[in-house]
Coordinates of N, CA and C in Angstrom, one line a residue:
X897 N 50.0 103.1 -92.6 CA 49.3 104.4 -92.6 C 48.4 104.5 -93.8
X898 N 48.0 105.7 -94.1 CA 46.7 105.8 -94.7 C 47.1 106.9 -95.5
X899 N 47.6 107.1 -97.5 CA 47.8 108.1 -97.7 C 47.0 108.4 -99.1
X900 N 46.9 110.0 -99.0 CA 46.0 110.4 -100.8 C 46.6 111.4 -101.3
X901 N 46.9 111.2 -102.8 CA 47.0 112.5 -103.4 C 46.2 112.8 -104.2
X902 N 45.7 114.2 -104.0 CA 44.9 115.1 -104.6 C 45.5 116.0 -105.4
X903 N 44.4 116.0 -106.5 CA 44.6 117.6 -107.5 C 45.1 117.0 -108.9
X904 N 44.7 118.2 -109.3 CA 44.7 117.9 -110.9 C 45.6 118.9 -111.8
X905 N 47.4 119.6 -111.2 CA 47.6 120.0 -111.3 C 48.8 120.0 -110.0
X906 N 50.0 120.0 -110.3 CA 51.1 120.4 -109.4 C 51.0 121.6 -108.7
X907 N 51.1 122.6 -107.1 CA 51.6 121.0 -106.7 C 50.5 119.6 -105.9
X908 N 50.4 118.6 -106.3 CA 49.6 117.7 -106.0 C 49.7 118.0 -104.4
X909 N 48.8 117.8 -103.6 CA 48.4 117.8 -102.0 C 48.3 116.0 -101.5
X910 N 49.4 116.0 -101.3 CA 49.8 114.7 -100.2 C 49.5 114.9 -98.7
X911 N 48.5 113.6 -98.6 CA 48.0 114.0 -97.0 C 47.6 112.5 -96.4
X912 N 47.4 112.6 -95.2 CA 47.5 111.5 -94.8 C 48.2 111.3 -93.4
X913 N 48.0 110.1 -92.8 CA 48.6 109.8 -91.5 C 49.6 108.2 -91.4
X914 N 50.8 108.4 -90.7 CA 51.5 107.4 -90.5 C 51.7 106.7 -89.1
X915 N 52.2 105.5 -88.9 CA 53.1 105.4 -87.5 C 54.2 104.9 -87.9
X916 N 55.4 105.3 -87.3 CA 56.5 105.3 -87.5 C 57.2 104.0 -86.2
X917 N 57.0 102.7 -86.2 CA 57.4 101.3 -85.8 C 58.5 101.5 -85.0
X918 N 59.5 101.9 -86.2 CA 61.0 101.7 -86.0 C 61.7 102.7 -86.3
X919 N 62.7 103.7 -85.8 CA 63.8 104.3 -86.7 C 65.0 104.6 -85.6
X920 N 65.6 105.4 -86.8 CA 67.1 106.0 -86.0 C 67.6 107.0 -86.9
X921 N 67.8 107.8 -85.7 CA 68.4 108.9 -86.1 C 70.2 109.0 -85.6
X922 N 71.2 109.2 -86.4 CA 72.6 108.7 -85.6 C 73.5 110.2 -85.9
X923 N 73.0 111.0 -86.4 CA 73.6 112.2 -86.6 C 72.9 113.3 -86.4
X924 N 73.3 114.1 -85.3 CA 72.4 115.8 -85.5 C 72.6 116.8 -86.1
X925 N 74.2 116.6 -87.2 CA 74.1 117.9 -87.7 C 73.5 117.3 -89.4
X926 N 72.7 118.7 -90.0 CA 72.6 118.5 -91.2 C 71.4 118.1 -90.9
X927 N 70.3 118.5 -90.6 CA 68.8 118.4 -89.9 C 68.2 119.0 -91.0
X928 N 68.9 120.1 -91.7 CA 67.7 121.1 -92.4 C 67.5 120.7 -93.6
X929 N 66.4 121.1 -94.1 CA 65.6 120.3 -95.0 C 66.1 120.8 -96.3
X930 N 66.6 119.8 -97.2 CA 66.9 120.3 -98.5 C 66.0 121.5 -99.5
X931 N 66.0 122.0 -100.5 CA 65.4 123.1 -100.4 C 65.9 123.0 -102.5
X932 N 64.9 122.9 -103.1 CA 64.9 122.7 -104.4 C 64.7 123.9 -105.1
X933 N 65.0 123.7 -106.9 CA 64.4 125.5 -107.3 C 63.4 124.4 -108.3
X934 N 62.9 125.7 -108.7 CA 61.0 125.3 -109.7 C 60.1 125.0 -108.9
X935 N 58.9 124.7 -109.8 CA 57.5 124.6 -109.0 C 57.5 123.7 -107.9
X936 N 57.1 123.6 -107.1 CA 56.9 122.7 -106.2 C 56.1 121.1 -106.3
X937 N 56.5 120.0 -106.6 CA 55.4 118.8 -107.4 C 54.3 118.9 -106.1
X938 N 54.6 118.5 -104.7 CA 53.8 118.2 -103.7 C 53.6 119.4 -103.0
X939 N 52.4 119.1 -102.1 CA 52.1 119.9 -100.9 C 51.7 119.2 -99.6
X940 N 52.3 119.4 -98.8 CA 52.0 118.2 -98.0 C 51.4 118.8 -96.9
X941 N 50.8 117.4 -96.2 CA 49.8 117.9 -94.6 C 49.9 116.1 -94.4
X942 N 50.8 115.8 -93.7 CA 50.7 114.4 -93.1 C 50.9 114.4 -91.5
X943 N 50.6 113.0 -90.6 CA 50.5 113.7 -89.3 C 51.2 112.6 -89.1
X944 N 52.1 111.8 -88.2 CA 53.1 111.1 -88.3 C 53.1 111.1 -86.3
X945 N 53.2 109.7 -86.4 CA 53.2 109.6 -84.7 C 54.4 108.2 -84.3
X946 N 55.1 108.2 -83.5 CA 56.1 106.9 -83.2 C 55.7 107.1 -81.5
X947 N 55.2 105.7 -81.2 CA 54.8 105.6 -80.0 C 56.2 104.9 -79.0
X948 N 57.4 105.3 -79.6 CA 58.3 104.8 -78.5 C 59.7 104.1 -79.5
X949 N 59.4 103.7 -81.0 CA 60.0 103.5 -81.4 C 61.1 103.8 -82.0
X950 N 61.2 105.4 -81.9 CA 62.6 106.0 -82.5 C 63.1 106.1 -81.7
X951 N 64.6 105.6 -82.0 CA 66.2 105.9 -81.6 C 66.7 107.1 -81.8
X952 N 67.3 107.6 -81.0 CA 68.8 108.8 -80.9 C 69.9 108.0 -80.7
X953 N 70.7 107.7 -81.5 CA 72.0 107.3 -80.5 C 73.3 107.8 -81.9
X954 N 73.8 109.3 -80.9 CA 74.7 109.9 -81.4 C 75.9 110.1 -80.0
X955 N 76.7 110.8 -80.7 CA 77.7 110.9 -79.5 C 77.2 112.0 -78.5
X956 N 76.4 112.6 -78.1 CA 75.8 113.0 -77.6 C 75.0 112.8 -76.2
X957 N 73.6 111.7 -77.5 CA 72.2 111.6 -76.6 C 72.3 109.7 -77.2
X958 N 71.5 109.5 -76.2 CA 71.3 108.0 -76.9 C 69.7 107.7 -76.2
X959 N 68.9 108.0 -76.7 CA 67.3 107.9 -76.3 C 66.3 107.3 -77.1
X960 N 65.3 107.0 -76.6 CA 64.0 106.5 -77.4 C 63.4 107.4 -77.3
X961 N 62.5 108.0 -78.3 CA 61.8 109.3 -78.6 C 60.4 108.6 -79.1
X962 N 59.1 109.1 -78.3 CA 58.0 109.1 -78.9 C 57.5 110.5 -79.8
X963 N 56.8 110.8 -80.7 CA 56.6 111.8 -81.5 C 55.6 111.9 -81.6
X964 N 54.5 113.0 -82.0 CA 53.2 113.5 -82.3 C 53.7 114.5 -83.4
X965 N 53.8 114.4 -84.5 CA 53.8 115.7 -85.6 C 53.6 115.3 -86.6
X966 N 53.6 116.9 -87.4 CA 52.8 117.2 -88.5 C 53.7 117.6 -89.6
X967 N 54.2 116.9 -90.8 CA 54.8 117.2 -91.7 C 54.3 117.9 -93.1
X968 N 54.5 119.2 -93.2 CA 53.5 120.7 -93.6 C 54.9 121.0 -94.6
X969 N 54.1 121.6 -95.7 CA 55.1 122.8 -96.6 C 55.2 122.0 -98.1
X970 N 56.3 122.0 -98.5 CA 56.1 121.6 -100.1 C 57.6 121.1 -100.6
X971 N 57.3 120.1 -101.5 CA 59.3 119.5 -102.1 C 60.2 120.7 -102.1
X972 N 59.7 121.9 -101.8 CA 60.6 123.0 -101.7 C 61.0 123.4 -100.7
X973 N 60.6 123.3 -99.6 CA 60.5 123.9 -98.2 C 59.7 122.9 -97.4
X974 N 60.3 121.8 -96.5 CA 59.7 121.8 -95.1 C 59.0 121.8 -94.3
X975 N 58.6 121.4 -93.7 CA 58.0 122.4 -91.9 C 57.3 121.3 -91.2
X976 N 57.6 121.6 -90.0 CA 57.5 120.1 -89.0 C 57.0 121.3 -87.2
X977 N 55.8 120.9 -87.5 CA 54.8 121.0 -86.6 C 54.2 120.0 -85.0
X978 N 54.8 120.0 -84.1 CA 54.8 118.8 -83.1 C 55.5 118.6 -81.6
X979 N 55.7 117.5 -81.2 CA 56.5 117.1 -80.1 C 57.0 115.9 -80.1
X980 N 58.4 115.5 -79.9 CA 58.8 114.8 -79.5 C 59.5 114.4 -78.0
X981 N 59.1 113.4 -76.9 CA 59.6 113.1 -75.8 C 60.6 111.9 -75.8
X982 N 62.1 112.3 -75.2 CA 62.3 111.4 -74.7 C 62.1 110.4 -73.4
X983 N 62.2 109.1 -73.6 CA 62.3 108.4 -72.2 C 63.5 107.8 -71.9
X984 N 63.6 107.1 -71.5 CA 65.0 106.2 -71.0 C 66.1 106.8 -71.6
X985 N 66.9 106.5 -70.9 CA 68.6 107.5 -72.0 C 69.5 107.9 -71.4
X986 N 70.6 108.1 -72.1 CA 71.7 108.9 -71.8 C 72.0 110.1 -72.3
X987 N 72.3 111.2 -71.8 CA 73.0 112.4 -72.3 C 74.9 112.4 -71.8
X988 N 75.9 112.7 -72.5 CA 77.1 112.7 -72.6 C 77.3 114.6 -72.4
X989 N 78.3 114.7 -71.9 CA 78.8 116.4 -71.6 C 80.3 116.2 -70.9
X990 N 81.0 116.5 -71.6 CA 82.7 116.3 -70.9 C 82.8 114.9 -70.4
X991 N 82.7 114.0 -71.2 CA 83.4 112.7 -70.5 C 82.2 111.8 -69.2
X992 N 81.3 112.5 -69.4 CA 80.3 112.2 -68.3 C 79.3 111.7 -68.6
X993 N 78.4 110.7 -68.1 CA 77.2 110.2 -68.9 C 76.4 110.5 -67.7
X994 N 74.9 111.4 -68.0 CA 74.2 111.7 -67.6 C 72.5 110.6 -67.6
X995 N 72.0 110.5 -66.8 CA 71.0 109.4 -67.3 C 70.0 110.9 -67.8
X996 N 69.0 110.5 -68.3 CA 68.2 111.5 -69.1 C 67.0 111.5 -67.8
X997 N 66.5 112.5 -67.3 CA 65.3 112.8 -66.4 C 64.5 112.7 -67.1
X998 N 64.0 113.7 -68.1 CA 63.1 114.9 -69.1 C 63.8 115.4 -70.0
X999 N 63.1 115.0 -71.5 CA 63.9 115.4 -72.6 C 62.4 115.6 -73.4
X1000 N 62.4 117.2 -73.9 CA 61.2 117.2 -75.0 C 61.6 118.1 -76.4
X1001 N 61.3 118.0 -77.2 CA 61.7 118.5 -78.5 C 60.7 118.8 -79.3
X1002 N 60.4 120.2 -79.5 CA 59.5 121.4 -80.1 C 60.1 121.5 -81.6
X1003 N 58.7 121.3 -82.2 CA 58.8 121.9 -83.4 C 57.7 122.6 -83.8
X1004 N 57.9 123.8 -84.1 CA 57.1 125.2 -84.3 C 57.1 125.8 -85.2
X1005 N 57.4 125.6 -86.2 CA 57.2 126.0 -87.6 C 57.0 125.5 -88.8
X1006 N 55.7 126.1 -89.1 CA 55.2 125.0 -90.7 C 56.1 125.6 -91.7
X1007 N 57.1 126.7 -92.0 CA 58.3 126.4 -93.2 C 59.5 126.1 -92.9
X1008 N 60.1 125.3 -91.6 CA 60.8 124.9 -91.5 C 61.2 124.0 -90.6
X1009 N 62.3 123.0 -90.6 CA 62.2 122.2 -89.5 C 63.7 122.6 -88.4
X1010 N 63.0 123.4 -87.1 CA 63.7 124.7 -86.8 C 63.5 123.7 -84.7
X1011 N 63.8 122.6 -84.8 CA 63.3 122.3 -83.2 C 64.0 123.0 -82.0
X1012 N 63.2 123.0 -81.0 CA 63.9 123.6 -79.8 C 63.5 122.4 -78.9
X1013 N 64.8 122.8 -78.1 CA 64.6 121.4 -77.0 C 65.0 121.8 -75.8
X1014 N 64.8 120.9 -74.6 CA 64.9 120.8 -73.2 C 65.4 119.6 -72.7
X1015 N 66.6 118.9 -72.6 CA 66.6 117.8 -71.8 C 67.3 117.7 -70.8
X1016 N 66.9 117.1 -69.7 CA 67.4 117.0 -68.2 C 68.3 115.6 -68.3
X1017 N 69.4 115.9 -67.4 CA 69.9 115.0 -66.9 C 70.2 114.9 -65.6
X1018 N 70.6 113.4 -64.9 CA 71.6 113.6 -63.5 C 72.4 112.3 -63.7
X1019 N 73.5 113.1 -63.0 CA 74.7 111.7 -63.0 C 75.2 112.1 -61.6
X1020 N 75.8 111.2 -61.1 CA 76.7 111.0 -59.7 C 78.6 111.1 -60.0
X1021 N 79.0 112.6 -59.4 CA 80.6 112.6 -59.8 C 80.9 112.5 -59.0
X1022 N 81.9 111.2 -58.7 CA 82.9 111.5 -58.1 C 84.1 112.0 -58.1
X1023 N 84.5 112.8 -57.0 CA 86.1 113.6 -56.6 C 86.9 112.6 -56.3
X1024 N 87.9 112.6 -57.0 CA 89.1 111.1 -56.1 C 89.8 111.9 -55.7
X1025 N 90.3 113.1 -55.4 CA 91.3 113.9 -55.2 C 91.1 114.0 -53.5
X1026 N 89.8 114.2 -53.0 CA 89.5 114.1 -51.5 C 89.6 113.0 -51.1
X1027 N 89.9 113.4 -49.3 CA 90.3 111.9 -48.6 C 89.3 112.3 -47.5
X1028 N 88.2 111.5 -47.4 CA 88.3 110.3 -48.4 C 87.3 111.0 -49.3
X1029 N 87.3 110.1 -50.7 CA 86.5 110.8 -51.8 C 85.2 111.0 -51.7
X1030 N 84.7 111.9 -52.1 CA 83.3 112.7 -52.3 C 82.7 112.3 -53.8
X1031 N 81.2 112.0 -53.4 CA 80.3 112.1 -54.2 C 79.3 113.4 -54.6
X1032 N 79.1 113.7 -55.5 CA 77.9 114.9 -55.5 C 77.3 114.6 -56.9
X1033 N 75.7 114.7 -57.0 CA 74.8 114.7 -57.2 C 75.1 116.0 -58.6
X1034 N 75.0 115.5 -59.9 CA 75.5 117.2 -61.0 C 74.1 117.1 -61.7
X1035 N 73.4 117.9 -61.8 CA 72.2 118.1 -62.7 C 72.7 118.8 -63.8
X1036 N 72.1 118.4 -64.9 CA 72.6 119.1 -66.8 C 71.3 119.3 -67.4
X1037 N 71.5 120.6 -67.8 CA 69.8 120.8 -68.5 C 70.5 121.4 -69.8
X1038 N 70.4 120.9 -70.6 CA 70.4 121.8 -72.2 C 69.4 121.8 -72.8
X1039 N 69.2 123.7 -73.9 CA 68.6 123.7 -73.9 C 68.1 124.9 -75.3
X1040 N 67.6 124.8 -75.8 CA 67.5 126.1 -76.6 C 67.2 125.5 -78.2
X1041 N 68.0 125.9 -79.6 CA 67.8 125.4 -80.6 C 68.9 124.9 -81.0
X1042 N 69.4 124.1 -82.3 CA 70.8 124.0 -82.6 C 71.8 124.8 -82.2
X1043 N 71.2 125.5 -83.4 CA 72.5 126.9 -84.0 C 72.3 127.8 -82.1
X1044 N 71.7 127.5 -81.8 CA 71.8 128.4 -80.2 C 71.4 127.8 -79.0
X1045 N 72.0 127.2 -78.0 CA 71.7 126.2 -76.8 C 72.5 126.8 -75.7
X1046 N 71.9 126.3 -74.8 CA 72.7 127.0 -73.4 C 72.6 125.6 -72.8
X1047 N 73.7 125.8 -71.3 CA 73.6 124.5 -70.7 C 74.0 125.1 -69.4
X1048 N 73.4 124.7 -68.7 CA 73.0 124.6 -67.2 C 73.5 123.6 -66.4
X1049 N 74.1 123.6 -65.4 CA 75.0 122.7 -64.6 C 74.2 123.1 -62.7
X1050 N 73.9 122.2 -62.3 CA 73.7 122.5 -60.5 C 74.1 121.1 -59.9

């Protein structure tokens, strides 16, 4: 990537563009962005893109995530501006592995990194209890922010 710092006085303005090859994310809690006291050294405006290369694989989700965002705010505070998609994957819910349909992940705020998400799944359950046993078709959508998500079953 391609980066500058500016200014002749803290906090210096870091800017610039990256791509992001390879990574992994293996834990979702503990997302929020650490949060310093005194002046701030940096200010940031960087734009950061992974065309397929980032991992999810928690007990959860296990996906490849492409990204478009914007890393905004200062060593004090945060903020992540963007979208991330998943493709291929698994989602997990009670013992059950769902294959991932549509999975997208919002981030909306330049002071903090606050995402909201949507991801679809479908998995095939079978009943062994029926004679003879039944199959049916379970759709899983969760969806909302961390600290608040709802999930949807059809």
């Amino acid at each position: 990537g391609k980066f500058a710092i500016d200014g002749d006085a803290t906090p210096y303005r870091l800017t610039g563009e990256c791509r992001v090859h390879e990574g992994k994310l293996t834990r979702l809690e503990g997302l929020k962005a650490a949060s310093t006291k005194g002046p701030p050294v940096f200010k940031f405006d960087m734009r950061c893109e992974s065309m397929g290369g980032f991992e999810v694989d928690t007990e959860v989700i296990k996906s490849g995530f492409k990204a478009d965002v914007r890393l905004l705010g200062d060593t004090n505070q945060l903020g992540l501006l963007g979208t991330a998609e998943g493709s291929k994957g698994s989602l997990f819910f009670r013992d059950t592995q769902f294959d991932i349909v549509s999975g997208t992940v919002r981030f909306e705020s330049p002071g903090s990194i606050d995402p909201r998400f949507n991801i679809s799944g479908r998995s095939i359950v079978k009943e062994t209890k029926a004679q003879p046993p039944q199959e049916y078709e379970v759709n899983l959508q969760v969806y909302g922010k961390p600290q608040d998500y709802k999930i949807r079953l059809s």
